[in-house]
Every structure is written in structure tokens, then in C-alpha cells.
Coordinates of C-alpha atoms and ligand atoms in Angstrom, one line a residue:
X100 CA -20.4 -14.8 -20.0
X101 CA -19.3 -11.0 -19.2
X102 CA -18.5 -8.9 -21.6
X103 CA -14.5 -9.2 -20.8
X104 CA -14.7 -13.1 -20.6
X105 CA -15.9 -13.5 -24.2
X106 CA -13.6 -11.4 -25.1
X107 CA -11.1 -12.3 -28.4
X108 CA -8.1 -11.2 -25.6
X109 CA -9.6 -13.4 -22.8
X110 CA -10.3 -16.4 -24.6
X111 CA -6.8 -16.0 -26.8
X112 CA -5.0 -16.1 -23.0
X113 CA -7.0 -18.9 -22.4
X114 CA -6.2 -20.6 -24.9
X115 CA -2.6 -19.8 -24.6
X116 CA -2.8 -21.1 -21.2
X117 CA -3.4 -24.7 -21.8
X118 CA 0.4 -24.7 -23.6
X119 CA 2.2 -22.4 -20.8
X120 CA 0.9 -24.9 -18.1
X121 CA 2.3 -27.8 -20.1
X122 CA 5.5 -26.0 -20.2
X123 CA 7.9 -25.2 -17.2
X124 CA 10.2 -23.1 -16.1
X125 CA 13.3 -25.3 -15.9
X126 CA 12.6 -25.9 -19.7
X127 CA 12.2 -22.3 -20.3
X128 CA 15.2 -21.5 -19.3
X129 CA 17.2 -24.5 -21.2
X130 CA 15.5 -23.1 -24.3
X131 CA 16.8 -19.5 -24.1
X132 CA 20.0 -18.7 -22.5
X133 CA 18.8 -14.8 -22.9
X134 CA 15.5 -15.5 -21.1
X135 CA 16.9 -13.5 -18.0
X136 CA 17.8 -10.5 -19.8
X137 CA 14.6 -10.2 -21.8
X138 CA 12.1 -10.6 -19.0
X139 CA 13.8 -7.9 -16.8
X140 CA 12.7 -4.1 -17.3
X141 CA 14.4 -1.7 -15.3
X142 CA 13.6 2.5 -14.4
X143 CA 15.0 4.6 -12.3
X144 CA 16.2 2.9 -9.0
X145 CA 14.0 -0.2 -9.5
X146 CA 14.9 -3.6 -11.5
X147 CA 12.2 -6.1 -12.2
X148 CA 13.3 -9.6 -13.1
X149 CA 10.1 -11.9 -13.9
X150 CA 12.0 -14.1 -16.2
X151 CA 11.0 -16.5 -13.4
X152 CA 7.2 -16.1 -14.3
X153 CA 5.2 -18.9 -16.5
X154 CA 5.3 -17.1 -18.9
X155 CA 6.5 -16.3 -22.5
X156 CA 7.1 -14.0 -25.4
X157 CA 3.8 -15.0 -26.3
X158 CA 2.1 -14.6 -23.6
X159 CA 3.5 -11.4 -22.4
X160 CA 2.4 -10.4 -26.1
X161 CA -1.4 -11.7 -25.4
X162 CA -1.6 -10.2 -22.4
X163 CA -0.8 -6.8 -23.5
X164 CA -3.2 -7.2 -25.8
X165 CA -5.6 -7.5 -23.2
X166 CA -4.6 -4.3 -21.5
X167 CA -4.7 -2.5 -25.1
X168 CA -8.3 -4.1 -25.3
X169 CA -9.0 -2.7 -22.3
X170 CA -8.6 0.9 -23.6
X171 CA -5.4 0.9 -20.8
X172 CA -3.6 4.1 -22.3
X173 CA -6.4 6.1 -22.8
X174 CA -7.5 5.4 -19.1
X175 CA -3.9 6.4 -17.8
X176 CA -4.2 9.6 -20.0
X177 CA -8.1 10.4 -17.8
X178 CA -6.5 9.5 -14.8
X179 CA -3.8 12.0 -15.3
X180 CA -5.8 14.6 -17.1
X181 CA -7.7 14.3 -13.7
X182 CA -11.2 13.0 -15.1
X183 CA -13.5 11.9 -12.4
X184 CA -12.7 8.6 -12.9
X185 CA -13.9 7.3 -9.1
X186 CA -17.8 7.0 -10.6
X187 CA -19.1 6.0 -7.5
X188 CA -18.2 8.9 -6.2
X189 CA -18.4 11.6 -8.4
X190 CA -14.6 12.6 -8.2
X191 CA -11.1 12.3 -9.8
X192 CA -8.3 10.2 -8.6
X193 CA -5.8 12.9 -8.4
X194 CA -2.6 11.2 -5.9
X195 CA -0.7 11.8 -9.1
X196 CA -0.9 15.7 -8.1
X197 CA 0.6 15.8 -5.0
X198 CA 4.1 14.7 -6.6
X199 CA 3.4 16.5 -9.6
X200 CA 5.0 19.9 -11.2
X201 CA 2.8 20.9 -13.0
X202 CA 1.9 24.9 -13.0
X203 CA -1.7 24.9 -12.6
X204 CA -3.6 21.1 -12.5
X205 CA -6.0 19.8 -13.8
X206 CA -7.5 22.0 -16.6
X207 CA -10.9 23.8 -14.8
X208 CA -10.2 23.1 -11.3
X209 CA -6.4 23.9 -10.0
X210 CA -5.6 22.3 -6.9
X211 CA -1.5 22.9 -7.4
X212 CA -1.8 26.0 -5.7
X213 CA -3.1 24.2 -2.5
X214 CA -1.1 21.2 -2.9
X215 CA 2.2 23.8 -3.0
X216 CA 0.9 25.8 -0.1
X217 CA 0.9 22.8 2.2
X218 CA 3.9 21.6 1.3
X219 CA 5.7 25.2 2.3
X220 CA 3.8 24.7 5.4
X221 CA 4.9 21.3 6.1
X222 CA 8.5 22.2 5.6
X223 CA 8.4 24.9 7.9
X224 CA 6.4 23.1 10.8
X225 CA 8.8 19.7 9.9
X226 CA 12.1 22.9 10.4
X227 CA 10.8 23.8 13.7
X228 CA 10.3 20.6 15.0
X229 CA 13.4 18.9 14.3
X230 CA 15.4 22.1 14.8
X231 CA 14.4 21.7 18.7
X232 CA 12.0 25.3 18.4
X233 CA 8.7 23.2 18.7
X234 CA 7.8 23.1 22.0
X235 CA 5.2 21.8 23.9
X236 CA 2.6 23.9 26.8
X237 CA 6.0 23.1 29.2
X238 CA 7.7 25.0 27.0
X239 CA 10.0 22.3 26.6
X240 CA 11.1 20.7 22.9
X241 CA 9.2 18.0 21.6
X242 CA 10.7 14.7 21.4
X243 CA 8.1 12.2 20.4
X244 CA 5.7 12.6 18.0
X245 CA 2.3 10.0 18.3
X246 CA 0.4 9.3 14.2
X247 CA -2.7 8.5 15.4
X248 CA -4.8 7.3 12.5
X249 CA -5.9 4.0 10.7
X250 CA -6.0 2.6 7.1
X251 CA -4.5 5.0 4.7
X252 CA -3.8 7.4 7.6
X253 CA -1.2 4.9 9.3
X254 CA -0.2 2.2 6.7
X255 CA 1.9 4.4 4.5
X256 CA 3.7 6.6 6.5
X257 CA 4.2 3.7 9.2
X258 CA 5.7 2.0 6.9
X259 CA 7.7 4.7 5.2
X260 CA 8.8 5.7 8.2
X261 CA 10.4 2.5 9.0
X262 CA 11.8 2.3 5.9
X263 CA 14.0 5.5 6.4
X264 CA 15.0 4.4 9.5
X265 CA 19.0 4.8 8.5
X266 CA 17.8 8.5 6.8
X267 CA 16.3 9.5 10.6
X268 CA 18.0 12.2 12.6
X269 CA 18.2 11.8 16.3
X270 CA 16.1 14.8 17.3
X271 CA 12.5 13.0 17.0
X272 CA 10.7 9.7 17.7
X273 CA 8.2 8.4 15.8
X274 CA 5.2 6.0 17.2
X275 CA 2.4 5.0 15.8
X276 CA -1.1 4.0 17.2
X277 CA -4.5 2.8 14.9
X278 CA -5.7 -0.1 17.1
X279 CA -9.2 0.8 18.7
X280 CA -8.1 -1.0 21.3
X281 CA -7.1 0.8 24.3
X282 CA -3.7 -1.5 24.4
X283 CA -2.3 0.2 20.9
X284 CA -2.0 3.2 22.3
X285 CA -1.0 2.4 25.8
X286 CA 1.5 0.3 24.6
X287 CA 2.6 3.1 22.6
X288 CA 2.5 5.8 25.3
X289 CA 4.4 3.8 27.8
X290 CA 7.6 5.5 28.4
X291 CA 6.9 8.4 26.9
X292 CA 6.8 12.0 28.1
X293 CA 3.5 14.2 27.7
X294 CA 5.8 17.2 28.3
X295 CA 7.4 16.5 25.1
X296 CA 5.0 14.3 23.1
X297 CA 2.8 15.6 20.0
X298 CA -0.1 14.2 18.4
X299 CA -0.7 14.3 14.7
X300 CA -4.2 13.6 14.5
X301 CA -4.6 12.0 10.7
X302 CA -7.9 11.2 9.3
X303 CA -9.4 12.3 6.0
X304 CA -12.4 12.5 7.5
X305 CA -12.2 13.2 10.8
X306 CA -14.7 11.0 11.6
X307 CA -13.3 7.6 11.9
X308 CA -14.2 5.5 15.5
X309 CA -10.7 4.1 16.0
X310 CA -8.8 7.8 15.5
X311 CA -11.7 10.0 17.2
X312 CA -11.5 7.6 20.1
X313 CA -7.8 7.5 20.5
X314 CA -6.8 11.3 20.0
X315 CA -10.0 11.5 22.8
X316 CA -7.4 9.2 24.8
X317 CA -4.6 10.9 23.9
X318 CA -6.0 14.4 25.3
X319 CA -7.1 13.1 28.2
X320 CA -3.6 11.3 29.0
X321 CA -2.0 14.8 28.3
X322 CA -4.4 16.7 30.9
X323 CA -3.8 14.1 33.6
X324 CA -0.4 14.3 33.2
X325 CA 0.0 18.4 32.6
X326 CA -3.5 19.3 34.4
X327 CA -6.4 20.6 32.8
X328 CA -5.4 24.0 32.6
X329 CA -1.9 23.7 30.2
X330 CA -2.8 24.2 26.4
X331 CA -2.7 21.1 25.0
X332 CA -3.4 22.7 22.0
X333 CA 0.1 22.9 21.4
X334 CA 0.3 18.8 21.4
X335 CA -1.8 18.3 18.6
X336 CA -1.4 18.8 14.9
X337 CA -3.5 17.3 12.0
X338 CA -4.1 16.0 8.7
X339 CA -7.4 16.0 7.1
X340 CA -10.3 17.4 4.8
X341 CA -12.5 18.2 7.6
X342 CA -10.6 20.9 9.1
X343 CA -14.0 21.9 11.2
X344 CA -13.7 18.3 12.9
X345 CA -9.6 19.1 13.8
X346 CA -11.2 22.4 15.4
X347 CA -13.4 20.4 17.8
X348 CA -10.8 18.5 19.3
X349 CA -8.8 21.5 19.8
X350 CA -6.4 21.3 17.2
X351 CA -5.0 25.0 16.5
X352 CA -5.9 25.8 12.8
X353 CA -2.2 26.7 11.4
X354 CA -1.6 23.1 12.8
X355 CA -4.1 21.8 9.8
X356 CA -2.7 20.4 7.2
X357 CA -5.0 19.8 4.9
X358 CA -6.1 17.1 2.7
X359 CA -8.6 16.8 -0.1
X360 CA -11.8 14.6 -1.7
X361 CA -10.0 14.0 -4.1
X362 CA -7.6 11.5 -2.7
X363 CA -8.3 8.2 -1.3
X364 CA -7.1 7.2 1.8
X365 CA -5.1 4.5 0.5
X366 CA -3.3 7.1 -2.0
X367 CA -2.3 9.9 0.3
X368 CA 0.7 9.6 2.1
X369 CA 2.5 11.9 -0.9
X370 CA 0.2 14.3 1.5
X371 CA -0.2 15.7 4.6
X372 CA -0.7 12.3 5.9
X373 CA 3.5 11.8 4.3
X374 CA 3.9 14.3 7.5
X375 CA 5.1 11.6 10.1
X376 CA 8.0 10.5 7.3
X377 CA 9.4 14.0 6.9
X378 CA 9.5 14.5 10.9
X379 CA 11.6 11.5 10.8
X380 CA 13.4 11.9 7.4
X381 CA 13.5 15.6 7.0
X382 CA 11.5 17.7 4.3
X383 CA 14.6 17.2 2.1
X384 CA 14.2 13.5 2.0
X385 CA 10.2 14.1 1.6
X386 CA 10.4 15.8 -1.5
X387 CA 13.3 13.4 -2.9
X388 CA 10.4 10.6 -2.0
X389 CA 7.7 12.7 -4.1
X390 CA 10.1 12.9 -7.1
X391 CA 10.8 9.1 -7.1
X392 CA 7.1 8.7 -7.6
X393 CA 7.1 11.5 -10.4
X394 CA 9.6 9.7 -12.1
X395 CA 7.3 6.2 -12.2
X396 CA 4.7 8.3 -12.9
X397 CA 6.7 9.7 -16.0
X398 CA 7.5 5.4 -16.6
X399 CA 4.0 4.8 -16.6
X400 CA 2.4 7.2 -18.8
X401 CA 5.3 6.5 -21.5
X402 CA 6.7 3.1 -21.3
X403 CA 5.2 0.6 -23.6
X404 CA 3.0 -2.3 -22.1
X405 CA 5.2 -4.6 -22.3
X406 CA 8.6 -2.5 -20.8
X407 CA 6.0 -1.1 -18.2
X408 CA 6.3 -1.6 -14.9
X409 CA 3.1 -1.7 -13.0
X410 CA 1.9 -2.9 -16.4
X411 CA 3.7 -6.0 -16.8
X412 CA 3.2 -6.7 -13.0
X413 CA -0.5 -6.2 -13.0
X414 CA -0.5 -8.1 -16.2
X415 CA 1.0 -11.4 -14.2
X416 CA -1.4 -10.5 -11.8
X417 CA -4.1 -11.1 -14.0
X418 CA -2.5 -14.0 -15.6
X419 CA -2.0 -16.1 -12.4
X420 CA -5.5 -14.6 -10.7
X421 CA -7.9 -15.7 -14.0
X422 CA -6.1 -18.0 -15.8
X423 CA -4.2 -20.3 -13.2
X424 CA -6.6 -19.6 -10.6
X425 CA -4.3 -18.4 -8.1
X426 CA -6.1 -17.1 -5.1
X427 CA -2.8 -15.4 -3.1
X428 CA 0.3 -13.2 -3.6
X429 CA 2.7 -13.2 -1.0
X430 CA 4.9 -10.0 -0.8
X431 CA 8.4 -11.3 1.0
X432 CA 10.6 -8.3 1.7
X433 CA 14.4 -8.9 2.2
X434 CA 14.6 -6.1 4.0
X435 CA 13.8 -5.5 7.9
X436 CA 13.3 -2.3 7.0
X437 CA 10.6 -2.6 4.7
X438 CA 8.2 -5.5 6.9
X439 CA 5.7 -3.3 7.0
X440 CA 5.4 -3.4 3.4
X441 CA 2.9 -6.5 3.0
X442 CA 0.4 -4.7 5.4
X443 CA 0.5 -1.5 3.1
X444 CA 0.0 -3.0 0.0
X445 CA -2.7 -5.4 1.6
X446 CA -4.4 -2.5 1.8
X447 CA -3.6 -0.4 -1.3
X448 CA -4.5 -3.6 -3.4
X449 CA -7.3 -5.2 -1.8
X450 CA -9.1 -1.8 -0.7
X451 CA -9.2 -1.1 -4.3
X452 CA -9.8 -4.3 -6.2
X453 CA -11.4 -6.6 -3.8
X454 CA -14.6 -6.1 -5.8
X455 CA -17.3 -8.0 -7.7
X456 CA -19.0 -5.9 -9.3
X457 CA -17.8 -3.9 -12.4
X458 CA -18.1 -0.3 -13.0
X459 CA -21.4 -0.5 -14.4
X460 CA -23.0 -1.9 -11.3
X461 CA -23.1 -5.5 -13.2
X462 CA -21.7 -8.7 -11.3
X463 CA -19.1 -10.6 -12.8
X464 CA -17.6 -13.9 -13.4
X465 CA -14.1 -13.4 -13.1
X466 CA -11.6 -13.1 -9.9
X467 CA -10.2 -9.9 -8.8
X468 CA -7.5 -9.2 -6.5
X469 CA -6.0 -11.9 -4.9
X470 CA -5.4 -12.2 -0.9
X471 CA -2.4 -10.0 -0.4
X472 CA 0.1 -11.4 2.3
X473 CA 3.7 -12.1 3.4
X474 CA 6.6 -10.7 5.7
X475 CA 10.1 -10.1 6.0
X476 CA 12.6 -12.9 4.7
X477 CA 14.2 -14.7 6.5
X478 CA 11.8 -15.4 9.6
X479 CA 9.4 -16.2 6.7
X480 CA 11.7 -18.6 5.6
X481 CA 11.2 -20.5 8.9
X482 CA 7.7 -20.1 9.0
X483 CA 5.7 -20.6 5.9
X484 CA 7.9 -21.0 2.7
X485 CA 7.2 -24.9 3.2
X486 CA 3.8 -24.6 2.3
X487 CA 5.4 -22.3 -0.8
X488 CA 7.6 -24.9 -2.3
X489 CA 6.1 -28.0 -1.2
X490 CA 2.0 -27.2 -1.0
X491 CA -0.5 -27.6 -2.9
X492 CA -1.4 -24.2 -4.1
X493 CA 0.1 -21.9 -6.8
X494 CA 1.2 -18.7 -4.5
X495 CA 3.5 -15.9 -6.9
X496 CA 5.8 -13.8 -5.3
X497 CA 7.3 -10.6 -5.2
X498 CA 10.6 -11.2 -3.4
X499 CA 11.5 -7.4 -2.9
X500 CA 15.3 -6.9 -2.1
X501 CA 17.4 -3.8 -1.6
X502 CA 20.5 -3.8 -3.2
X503 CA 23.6 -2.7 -0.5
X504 CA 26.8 -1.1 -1.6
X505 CA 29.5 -2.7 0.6
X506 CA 27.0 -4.6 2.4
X507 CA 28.4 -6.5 5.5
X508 CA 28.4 -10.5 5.7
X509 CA 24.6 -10.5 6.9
X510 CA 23.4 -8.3 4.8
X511 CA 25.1 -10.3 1.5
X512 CA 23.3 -13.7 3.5
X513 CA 20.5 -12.0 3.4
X514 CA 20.4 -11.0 -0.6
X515 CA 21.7 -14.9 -1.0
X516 CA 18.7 -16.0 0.8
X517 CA 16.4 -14.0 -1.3
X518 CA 18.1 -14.9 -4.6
X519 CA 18.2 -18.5 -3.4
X520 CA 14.0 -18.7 -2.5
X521 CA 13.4 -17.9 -6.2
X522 CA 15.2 -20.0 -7.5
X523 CA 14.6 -22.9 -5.6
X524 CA 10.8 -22.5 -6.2
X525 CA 11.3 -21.5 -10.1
X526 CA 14.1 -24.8 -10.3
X527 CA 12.7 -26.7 -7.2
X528 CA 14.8 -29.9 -6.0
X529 CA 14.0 -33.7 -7.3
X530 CA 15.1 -36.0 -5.0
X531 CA 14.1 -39.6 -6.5
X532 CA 13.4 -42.1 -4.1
X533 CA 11.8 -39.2 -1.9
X534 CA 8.7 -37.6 -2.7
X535 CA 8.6 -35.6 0.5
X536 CA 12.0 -34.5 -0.2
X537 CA 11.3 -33.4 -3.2
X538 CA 10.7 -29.5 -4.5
X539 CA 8.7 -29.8 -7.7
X540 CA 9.6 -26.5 -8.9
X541 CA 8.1 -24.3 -11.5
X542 CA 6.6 -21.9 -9.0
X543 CA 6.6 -18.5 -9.9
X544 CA 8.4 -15.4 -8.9
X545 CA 9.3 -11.6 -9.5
X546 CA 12.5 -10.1 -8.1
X547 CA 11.9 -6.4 -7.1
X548 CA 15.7 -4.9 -6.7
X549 CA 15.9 -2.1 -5.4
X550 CA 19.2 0.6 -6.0
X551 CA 19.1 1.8 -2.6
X552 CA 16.7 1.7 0.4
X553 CA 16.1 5.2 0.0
X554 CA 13.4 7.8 -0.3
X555 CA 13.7 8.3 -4.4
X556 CA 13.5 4.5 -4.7
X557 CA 10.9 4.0 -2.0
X558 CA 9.1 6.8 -3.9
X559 CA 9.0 4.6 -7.3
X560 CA 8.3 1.8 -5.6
X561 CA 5.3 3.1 -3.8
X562 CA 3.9 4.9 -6.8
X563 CA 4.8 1.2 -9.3
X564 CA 2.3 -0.6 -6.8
X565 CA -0.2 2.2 -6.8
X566 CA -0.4 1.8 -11.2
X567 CA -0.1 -1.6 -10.5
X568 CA -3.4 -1.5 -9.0
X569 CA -4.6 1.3 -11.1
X570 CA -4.2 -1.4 -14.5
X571 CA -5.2 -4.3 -12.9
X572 CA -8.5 -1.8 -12.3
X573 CA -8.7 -1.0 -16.0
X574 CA -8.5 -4.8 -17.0
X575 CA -11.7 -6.3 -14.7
X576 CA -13.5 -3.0 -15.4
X577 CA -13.4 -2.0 -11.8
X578 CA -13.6 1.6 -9.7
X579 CA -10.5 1.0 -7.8
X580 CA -10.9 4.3 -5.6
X581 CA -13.8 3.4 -3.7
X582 CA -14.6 1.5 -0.8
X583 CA -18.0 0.6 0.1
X584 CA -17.9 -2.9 1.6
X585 CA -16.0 -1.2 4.4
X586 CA -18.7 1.2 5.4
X587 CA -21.5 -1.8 6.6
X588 CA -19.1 -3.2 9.4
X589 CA -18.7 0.6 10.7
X590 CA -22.7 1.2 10.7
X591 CA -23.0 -1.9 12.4
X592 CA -20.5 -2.1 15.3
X593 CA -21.9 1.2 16.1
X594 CA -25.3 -0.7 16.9
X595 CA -24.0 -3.2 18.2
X596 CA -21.5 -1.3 21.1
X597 CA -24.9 0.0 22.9
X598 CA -26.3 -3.5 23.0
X599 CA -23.0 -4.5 24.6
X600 CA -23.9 -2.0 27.7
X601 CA -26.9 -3.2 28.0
X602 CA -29.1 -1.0 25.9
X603 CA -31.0 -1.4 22.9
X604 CA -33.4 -4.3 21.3
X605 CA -31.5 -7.5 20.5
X606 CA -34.4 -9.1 19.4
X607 CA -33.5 -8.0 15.7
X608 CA -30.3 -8.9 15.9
X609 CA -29.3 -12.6 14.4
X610 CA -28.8 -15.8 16.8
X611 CA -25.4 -15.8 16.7
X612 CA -24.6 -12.6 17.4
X613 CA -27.4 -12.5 20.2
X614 CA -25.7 -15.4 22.1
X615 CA -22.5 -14.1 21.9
X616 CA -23.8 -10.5 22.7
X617 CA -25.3 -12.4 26.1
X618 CA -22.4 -14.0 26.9
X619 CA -19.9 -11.0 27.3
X620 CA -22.7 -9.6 29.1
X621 CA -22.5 -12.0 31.1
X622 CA -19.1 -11.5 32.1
X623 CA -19.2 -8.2 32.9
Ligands
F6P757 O1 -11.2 1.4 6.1 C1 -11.9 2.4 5.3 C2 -11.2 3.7 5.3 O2 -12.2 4.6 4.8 C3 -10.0 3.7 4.5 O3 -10.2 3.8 3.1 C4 -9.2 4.8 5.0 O4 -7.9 4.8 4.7 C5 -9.5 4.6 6.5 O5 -10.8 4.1 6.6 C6 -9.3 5.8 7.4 O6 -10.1 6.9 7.0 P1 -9.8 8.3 7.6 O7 -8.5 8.8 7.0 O8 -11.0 9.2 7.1 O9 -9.8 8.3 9.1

């Protein structure tokens, strides 16, 4: 038994749990006509109702316990005094100071200075190119703009981006391409101009296959189409810590927007990475985005467990994950805008918790994060809520909804469809006489309201998620920053590509792989 299962919080939770799953939530609610308003917490812009969680005063009371046992504030006080909390790599976790204020940060090592530098310089380049002055070897004004980049380089400000859409002005077009394969960025380059298209070449490091190989495509679609002797120089602009890699492809250096070691992937698009999202949205709208995040940041450090957003989520994380056995969470936007949402924080949660091994290198015996998954209500509605109400398995859900002023007649069907999937699986439906009518109900739920669909809200809501992760991190001992089960797959398609053309021993190789290796050959 690890040291966290053995522990007087654990086993008190799992104790608890045998009388929460004998309870349910219809009964819950018949028992406390206030139950709605004391399970919902609310800052800034963002509302969280999880009165429709299995859970009580009791156990919300346990499992902040847990978090205290865990040492939670003091490790939200190192994270924010910028200790090197990432172990594994020798570095602090500092995302929080790219939206922070903060004169000089942390103590010893200032990095405001740079992080306020690049900023100014991401205003003025964002100025030029939506004011029409940013123009390409032609001479003529840009008009498209191409993120190139994968991971934490694409996810965020793809789906920030999209999330803006109604905050975009007219003058530029955003696309984005991280696909390896050749038909991402084809498909994303058809009907575009090279006379008026820019690149933003984003990759921390500048060294990652997909983005080297597509920016490499990119530059050679812009030379075919403006001749080998325009400066393409002037379609290109990047983001990354390797600024000596951005040289190499030709990238002019005051197009470098840098980037730092001490932000993961996952946590940077309050960076340069952010830049695709303030092309669109304007530098304004950026900033506004930045201070939503400040202000959960402000939520997190002060709240109390229990009145703590990302707390109290990552808390009914943990609670579903280790003590109901929940293997999924399904993130169901209500928003069209915001589809792109599940694939972000698939990422941002799995990337950093999908682990099994603690921070002392010691294997454990407890789940960490779930499978992350979902998409936009209503299609889902019609695809896989079924298998929510009526399947076997326990899947929570974060039903996230943006609240409209004045909204029109689909967008209030829309909120009434989002309202009415929570409550159906919370309340379910007995139909007596017909089992496969029937919805049993008690399946739990968060509502995620949202004020607006705008960038101070999207900014809170980014950042909750992000200490979300951070807690859930704290509780199962965890590094949540790195990422080393993604670096075998990387070392090994590398082999493996030569062997494709022909070259190279297979011999080594396993039989599987072998045969199937042959066989494309074949069809070559
Ligand atoms: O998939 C692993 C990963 O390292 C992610 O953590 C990162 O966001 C992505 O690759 C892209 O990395 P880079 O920004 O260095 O190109």
C-alpha cells in the first residue's frame, strides 16, 4: 500500500464512500431544498454548480482534508514563489508569470522584464498586422496568417482563436496546421494566397518532426509560388526558446518571439505561442485574456478548499477517479465556439497526469487522470449521450455553457439542452414496465457557466483547468510538468521512417512491426 493509500484521508474517503454510493442524487436533493445553492461557487465570470455531484457536506469536507493532507497550500505558495517544482527537470513551473504583474519575479532570477518586453513586441507586430502595414515580399498586406505548430503550440491558441470568433476583426484569417501529414497543411493552404499569407512558426523547441517538416513545406510552397529569389523572410514569424533554430529556417530575428524553459508546452499560450489569438482578437482582447487568468490565479491562491475552484473540481476528480473507479470525463461544451475545448484540455490534463509513477520515482497503486474526451452539445447529444444515461459505466461531466444576454431562440434551445442533459442523468427517467426505457439516473455532473464568451472569462476558465490539474498533481504526488512517455514514440518513428525507404536492419525490429513494415513496402 503506497504511502497516500494508507493514508487516515484515503481510507476516511473510502470509508465515506461505501455510504455516498448507497445514497443518490434524487434523494439528495429531496433532503435539502438548499443543496443547489450550497454546492455552487462562483468568481469572476465563471459559476460552478456541482450540486449535481455524489457527493455531500461530508464528503466535500473529507476530501479537502485530503488536499490539506497533501500539503496543497504550501505547494500553490512554491508554485507561485516560482520553486523548481518540475523535478524531473530541474526547473520552475512559471505560466503563472506571463499573466502576472508583478515588478520583478521570482526572487533571484527575474524573468518579468523579458516577459514585458515581448509583450510590447507582440503588440506592435499584432498593430502592424491588422492595421494593413504588414506586408509580404509583394509588398502587398497580409491577409492570412498559417500557426504551424503541434501540442501546446496549436491546441491553445487554435482553440482560443475559435473561441473569439465574434471578437475577430475582418482584416486577418487565421488557419491552423499540426498534422505531419502532408493533407493538414494542403488542406489548409488551398485557397489561399502566398502573396499575402504568413507563417508563424511555433515550437518551443524548434525541433519537433511535424512543425520542422511543415514550415519546410510551407517555404517551399511560398518559393514555387513567388520564385526563389522573393524574401520569404518576410512570411515567416515565430515563437520559441530556440531562437538559433528560427534563424535556420530563415526567420528574421525581430520576428522571434520568444519563449522560455520554463514553461511547458501545454502552459504557454499566455505566451508568444497566445500570438495567433491577438492577430485575430486584437492585443487589447489579449491582455483582457491574461487578466482573466490573473484573477483565477488571485481565486486560487486565496480561496478556501472548499469555495476553490480548480480545488473542488480536481477534488471530484479524485473522488470519481479512486473511489468510484471512473475511468473517463467527458467535457461537453454548449457552445460551437468553444468545440475545440475537449482536445485542449485532453492535452493539458492527460499530458500532465497521465502518470504512474510518483515524484519520487516509486510506482503506485492508485489511478491518475482519467481519459479526457467529449465535443460540442448538441451533435453529441445524437451521438454518444446514450451510452451516458443508459451505459454501463460511470462517465462525470463538465457540461460547459456560455451564458447569452438576449440570446436568440437557438441559442436559449441550446442552454435548455445543456440544462436538460444534467438533469436528466442526475434525475434520470423510470419508466416501469420498460427497462430499456428507462434512465436510472444518479449520474454525475458539473455545470460550468460562463458570464460571457469572452476573453476575461475564457482567461479564467483556461487558467481554472490549468490549477485543476496543478491540485489533482499535488494529491497523487505527481510532477505534472513533464512529459517523458511522449519522447519514446518520437525516437522510434525516427528509426523506423528509414526502414520504410528501404534502408536500415529490420532484423531488430519486432514481428509485427516487421510484417507490417514489408507490406507497405510492398506497395510502393
Ligand atoms: O507531445 C510532446 C510535446 O513535447 C508537447 O509537450 C509539446 O506541447 C509539443 O510536443 C510541441 O513541442 P514544441 O512546442 O517544442 O514543438
Amino acid at each position: 500500500m503506497s504511502k497516500l493509500t494508507g493514508s487516515p484521508a484515503w481510507q476516511a474517503l473510502a470509508a465515506h464512500q461505501k455510504k455516498a454510493a448507497a445514497t443518490d442524487l434524487t434523494a439528495l436533493f429531496a433532503a435539502d431544498p438548499s443543496r443547489a445553492e450550497a454546492f455552487t461557487i462562483e468568481a469572476g465570470g465563471i459559476l460552478l454548480d456541482y450540486s449535481k455531484h455524489r457527493v455531500g457536506a461530508e464528503t466535500m469536507r473529507l476530501l479537502a482534508a485530503l488536499a490539506v493532507q497533501a500539503q496543497l497550500p504550501r505547494w500553490i505558495e512554491r508554485m507561485f514563489a516560482g520553486e523548481p517544482i518540475n523535478t524531473s527537470e530541474a526547473r520552475p513551473a512559471l505560466h503563472v508569470a506571463l499573466r502576472g504583474r508583478e515588478a520583478t519575479f521570482p526572487a533571484g532570477r527575474d524573468v518579468m522584464s523579458e516577459v514585458r518586453g515581448t509583450r510590447g513586441r507582440m503588440r506592435a507586430f499584432v498593430e502592424e498586422a491588422r492595421q494593413g502595414t504588414l506586408r509580404g515580399a509583394s509588398g502587398r498586406a497580409i491577409t492570412d496568417v498559417v500557426n504551424i505548430g503541434i501540442g501546446g503550440s496549436d491546441l491553445g491558441p487554435r482553440m482560443l482563436t475559435r473561441a473569439l470568433r465574434r471578437f475577430h476583426k475582418p482584416a486577418l484569417r487565421l488557419h491552423f496546421a499540426s498534422n505531419i501529414d502532408p493533407a493538414d497543411l494542403d488542406a489548409t493552404l488551398a485557397g489561399l494566397e502566398a502573396e499575402t499569407t504568413l507563417f508563424i512558426v511555433a515550437s518551443k523547441t524548434f525541433a519537433t518532426a511535424e512543425t520542422l517538416e511543415n514550415a519546410g513545406r510551407a517555404k517551399a510552397w511560398l518559393a514555387a509560388a513567388l520564385g526563389g529569389t522573393a524574401d520569404l523572410s518576410r512570411h515567416f514569424a515565430a515563437a520559441t526558446a530556440n531562437v538559433g533554430g528560427a534563424a535556420a529556417l530563415g526567420v528574421p530575428r525581430e520576428r522571434v518571439f520568444p519563449l522560455w524553459d520554463w514553461v511547458g508546452g501545454r502552459y504557454s499560450v499566455w505566451s508568444a505561442v497566445g500570438l495567433p489569438v491577438a492577430l485575430a482578437a486584437g492585443m487589447d482582447a489579449f491582455e483582457e485574456l491574461l487578466e482573466g487568468a490573473r484573477a483565477m490565479d488571485t481565486h486560487f491562491r486565496t480561496a478556501p478548499i472548499e469555495r476553490n475552484l480548480p480545488a473542488v473540481l480536481a477534488l471530484l476528480e479524485i473522488w470519481y477517479a479512486n473511489f468510484f473507479g471512473a475511468q473517463t470525463r467527458a467535457v461537453i461544451p454548449y457552445s460551437e465556439d468553444l468545440r475545440d475545448l475537449p482536445a485542449y484540455l485532453q492535452q493539458l490534463e492527460m499530458e500532465s497526469n497521465g502518470k504512474r509513477v510518483d515524484r519520487d520515482g516509486n510506482e503506485i497503486d492508485y489511478d491518475t487522470a482519467p481519459v479526457v474526451w467529449g465535443a460540442s452539445g448538441t451533435p453529441s447529444q445524437h451521438s454518444f449521450h446514450q451510452l451516458l444515461h443508459q451505459g454501463t459505466r460511470l462517465v462525470p461531466v463538465d457540461f460547459v455553457v456560455a451564458h447569452e444576454r438576449n440570446p436568440s431562440p437557438a441559442q436559449t434551445a441550446l442552454a435548455a439542452n445543456a440544462l436538460a442533459q444534467a438533469a436528466a442523468l442526475a434525475f434520470g427517467n423510470p419508466v416501469p414496465g420498460a427497462p430499456h426505457k428507462a434512465l436510472p439516473g444518479n449520474r454525475p455532473s458539473s455545470v460550468v457557466l460562463l458570464a460571457r464568451l469572452a476573453p476575461r472569462e475564457l482567461g479564467e476558465l483556461v487558467a481554472m483547468y490549468e490549477h485543476k490539474v496543478f491540485v489533482e498533481g499535488v494529491v497523487w504526488n505527481l510532477n505534472s510538468f513533464d512529459q517523458w512517455g511522449v519522447e519514446h514514440g518520437k525516437v522510434l518513428a525516427r528509426t523506423l521512417a528509414p526502414r520504410l525507404l528501404g534502408g536500415g536492419d529490420a532484423a531488430s525490429l519486432d514481428s509485427s512491426t516487421r510484417a507490417l513494415l514489408a507490406r507497405m513496402r510492398e506497395r510502393d
